[in-house]
Structures are given as C-alpha cells and as structure tokens.
Coordinates of C-alpha atoms in Angstrom, one line a residue:
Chain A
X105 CA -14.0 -20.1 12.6
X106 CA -15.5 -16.7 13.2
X107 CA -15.4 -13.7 10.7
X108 CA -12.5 -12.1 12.9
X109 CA -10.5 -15.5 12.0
X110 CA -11.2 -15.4 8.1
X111 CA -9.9 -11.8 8.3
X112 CA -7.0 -12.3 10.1
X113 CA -6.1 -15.2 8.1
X114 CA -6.7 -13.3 4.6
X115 CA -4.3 -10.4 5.8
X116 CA -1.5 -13.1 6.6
X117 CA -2.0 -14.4 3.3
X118 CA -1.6 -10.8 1.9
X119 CA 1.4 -10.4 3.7
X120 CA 3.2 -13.7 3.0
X121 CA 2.5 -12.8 -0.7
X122 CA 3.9 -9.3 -0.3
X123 CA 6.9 -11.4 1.7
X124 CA 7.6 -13.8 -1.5
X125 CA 7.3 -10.6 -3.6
X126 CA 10.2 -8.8 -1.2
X127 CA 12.8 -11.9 -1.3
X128 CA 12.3 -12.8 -5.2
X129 CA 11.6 -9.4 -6.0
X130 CA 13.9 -9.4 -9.1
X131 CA 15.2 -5.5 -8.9
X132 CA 15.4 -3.5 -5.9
X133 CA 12.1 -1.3 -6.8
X134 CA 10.2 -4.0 -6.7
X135 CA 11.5 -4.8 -2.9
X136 CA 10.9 -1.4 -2.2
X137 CA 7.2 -1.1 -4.1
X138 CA 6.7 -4.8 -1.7
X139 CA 7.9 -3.4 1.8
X140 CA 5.5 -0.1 1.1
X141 CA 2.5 -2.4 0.7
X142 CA 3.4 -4.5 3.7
X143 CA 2.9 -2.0 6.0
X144 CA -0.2 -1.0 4.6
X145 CA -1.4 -3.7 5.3
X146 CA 0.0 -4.0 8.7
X147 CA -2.1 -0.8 9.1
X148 CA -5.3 -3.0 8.2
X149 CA -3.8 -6.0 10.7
X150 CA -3.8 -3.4 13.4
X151 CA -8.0 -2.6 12.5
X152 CA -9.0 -6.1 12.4
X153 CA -7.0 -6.9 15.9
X154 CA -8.9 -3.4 17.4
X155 CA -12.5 -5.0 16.1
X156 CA -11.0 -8.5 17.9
X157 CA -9.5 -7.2 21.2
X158 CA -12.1 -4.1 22.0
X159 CA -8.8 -2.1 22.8
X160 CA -8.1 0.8 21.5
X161 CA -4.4 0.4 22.1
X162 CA -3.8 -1.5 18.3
X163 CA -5.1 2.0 16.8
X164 CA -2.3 3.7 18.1
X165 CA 0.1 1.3 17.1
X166 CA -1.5 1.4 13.3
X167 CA -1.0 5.3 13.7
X168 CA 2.2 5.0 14.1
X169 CA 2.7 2.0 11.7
X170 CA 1.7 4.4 9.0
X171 CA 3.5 7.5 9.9
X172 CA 6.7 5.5 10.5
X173 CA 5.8 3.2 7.0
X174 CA 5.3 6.6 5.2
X175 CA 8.9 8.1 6.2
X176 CA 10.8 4.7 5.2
X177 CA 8.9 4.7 1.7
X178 CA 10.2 8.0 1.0
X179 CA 13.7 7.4 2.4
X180 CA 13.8 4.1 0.3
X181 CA 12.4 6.1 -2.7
X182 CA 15.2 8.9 -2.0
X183 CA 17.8 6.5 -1.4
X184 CA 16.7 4.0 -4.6
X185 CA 17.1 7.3 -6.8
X186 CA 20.8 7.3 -6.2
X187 CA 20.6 10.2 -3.9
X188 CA 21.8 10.6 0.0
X189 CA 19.9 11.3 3.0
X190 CA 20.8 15.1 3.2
X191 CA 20.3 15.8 0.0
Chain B
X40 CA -19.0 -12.1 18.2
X41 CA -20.9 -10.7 15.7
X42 CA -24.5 -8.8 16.7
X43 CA -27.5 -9.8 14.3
X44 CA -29.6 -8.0 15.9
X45 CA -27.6 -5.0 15.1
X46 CA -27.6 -3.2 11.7
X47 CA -24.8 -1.6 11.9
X48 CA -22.5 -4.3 13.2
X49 CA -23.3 -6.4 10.1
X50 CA -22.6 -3.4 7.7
X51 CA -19.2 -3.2 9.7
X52 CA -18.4 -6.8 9.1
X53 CA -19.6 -6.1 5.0
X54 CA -17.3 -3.2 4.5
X55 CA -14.3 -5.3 6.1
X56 CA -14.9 -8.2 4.3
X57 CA -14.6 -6.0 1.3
X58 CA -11.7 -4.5 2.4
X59 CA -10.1 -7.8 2.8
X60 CA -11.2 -8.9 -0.7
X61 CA -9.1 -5.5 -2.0
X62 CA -6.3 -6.5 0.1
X63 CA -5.7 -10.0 -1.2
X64 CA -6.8 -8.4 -5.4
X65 CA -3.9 -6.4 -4.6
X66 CA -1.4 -8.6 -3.4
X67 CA -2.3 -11.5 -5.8
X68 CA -1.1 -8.1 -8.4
X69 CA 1.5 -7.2 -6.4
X70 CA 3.0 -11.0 -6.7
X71 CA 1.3 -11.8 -10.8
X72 CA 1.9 -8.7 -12.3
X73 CA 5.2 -8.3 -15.0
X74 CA 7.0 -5.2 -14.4
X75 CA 7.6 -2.9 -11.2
X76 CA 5.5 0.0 -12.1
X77 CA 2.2 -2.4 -12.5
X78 CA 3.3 -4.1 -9.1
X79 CA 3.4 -0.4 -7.8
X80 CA -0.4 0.8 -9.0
X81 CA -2.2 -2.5 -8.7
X82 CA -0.5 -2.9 -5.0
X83 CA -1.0 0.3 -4.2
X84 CA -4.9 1.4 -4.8
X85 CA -5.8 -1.8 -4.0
X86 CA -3.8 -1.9 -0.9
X87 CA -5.3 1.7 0.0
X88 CA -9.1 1.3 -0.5
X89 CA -8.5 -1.9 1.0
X90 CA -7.3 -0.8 4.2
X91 CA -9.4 2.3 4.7
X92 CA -12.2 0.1 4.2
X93 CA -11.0 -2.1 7.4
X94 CA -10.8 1.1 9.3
X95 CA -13.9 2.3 8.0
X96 CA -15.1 -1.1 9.7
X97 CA -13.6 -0.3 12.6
X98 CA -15.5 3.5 12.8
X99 CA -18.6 1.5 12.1
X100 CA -18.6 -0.8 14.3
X101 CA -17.3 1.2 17.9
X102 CA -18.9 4.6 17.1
X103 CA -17.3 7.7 17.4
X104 CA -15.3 7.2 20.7
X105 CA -11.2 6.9 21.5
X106 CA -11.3 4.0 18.2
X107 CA -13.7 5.4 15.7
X108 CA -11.6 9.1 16.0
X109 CA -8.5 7.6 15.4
X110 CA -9.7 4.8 12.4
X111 CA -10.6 7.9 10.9
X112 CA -7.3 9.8 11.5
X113 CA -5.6 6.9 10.5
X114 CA -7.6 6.6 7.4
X115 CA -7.1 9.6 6.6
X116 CA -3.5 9.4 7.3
X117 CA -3.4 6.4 5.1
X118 CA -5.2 8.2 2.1
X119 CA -3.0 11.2 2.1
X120 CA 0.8 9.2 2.4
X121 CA 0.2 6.2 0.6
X122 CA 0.1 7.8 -2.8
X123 CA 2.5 10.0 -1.9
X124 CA 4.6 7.3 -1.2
X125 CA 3.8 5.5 -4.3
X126 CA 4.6 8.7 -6.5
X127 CA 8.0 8.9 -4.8
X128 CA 8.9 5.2 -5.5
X129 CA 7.5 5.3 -8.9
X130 CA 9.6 8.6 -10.1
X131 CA 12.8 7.3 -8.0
X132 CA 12.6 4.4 -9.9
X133 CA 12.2 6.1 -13.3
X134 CA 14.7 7.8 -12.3
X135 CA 17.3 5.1 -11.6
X136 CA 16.5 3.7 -15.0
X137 CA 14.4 0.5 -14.0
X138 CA 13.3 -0.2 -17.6
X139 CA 9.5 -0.4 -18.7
X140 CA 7.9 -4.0 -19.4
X141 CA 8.5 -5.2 -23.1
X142 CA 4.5 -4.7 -23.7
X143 CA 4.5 -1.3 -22.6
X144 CA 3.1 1.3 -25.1
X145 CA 3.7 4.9 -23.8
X146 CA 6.4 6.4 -21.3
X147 CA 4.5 10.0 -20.9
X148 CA 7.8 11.0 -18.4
X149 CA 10.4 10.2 -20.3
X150 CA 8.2 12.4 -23.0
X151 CA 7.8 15.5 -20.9
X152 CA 11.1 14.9 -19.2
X153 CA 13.1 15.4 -22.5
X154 CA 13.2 19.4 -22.4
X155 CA 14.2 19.7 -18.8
X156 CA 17.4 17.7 -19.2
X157 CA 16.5 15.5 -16.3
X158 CA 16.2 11.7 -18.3
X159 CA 16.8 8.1 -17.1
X160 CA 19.8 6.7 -18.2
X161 CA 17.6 3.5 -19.6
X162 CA 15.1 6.4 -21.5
X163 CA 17.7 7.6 -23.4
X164 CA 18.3 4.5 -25.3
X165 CA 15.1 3.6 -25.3
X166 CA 13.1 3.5 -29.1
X167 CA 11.0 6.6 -29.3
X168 CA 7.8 5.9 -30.2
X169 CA 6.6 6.5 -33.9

C-alpha cells in the first residue's frame, strides 16, 4: 500500500460516514449539515486523485465541485428555512 | 511514488496526512455527535482545515504551475463558502425550529432575536434561562 492508497482509503471512510450520517440522519438539517460535508470532502478526493494521476484535469473538477457544493448548501439552507427559491 | 530525496515532497505527504487525520476527526463528529448544530461545527472546521490542508499538499508538491494556482484558488474558494455555507444551514435551521440538545446551556440567537420579532417557533416555548 502506498501513501496515495492510505489517503484514498481514509476519504472513503469519511464519506461512507457522512453517507450513514445522510440516510439515518434523524431530521432533515442533519441531512442537509451531512450532504454539505460530503462535498467537501469530495473537494479533498479530487486533491489526492491530482497528487495520484499528475493531471491537472481533477483540479478543475474540485473547482467546480465546490462552486456547485456551495450553491446547493445555500439552496438547501433557503429551502430548509421554509422559504421558496425566489424569495 | 514518493521522492526521499526531496524535502519538499515529504512535507507534502505530512501536510496531507494531516489533512486526512482532520477529515476522518470530523466525520467521526459528524456521525458521534448528539444534536445538529454540533454535527454542523465539528463537521464543518474540521472538514475545512482538513481539506485545505490536502490542497495545500497538492501546491507543495507540483509547484506553482496549472495545479498549484488552482489548489490555491480552490482553497481559497473552499475557505471563503464553506462557512458561509455552514452559517446559512445553521440559521435556516434555527429558524425552522430544529430544537437545541437537552445538555445545551445558552441559545445567544434566540436571545438577541427576541426584540426583532423574528423567533423560532421551538424558541418560543423554550425555558428562558434563569
């Protein structure tokens, strides 16, 4: 096992947690609060598979990950406060 | 994969190991911890710090060419929204009445909501405190 292995398998623990946290999540702000985190942390999956593969290509996707991670937090937030999308 | 020989490469590996230690701290909270607002700030920092420490790795270890500029956008990125994020959950939340853990001891915005007309519907019958 190489040190690109032991990362890769940590961050699919973190995210299997985060999964078990989003299904028995026992209120709906705790689903919310769990999909948030996960992609967070698909941000750092991204990192570790740039660092693996040489290829910049898994930066951009992280980019991305974030901005789009970032607008469905707040829409979740917005929408878990009982409040439409145009409001 | 990884370059003894090379200083820098080793720090790189350090700071993501480190990272990855926050990462699993703050999903082992996010999964052990009682209520939703402790999920929220134990899953959150740790989450954060851990993840701009992998992309710190990732600056360290390729230099400052097309990866390292954008790890550091990205970490910056990530720095700004996610406790943005969080603060947007956490007050929708409040908001929508999710109540408090028993052990709690303070609710500071249900306090400095109550002249603004703007409280939870579970803050209102909640016990003041003494």
């Amino acid at each position: 096992m190489t040190a690109l292995d032991v990362l890769m398998l940590g961050l699919a623990l973190g995210v299997f947690l985060c999964l078990y946290r989003a299904l028995r999540g026992p209120t709906p702000a705790d689903r919310a609060v769990s999909v948030d985190i996960l992609g967070v942390l698909m941000v750092g999956f991204c990192a570790v598979m740039t660092v693996a593969t040489g290829k910049d290509l898994y930066m951009i996707v992280g980019l991305a990950w974030a901005s789009l991670a970032f607008v469905g937090s707040l829409a979740l937030a917005k929408f878990l406060e009982g409040r439409s999308f145009d409001d | 994969m990884i370059d003894f020989s090379n200083p820098l490469h080793l720090l790189a590996y350090g700071v993501m190991a480190a990272g990855l230690a926050f990462d699993l701290v703050g999903c082992i909270g996010l999964v052990r911890l009682p209520d939703v607002y402790n999920r929220l700030q134990a899953g959150t920092k740790c989450v954060t710090l851990g993840t701009c420490l992998l992309l710190l790795g990732v600056l360290l270890r390729f230099g400052f060419g097309s990866m390292g500029w954008k790890a550091l956008l990205c970490l910056w990125f990530i720095a700004m929204t996610s406790p943005t994020a969080a603060h947007a959950i956490a007050r929708a939340a409040h908001r929508a009445g999710y109540a408090l853990w028993k052990g709690s001891v303070g609710d500071r915005y249900a306090e400095d909501d109550e002249g603004r007309n703007i409280q939870p519907a579970a803050a209102a019958d909640r016990p003041k405190e003494a």
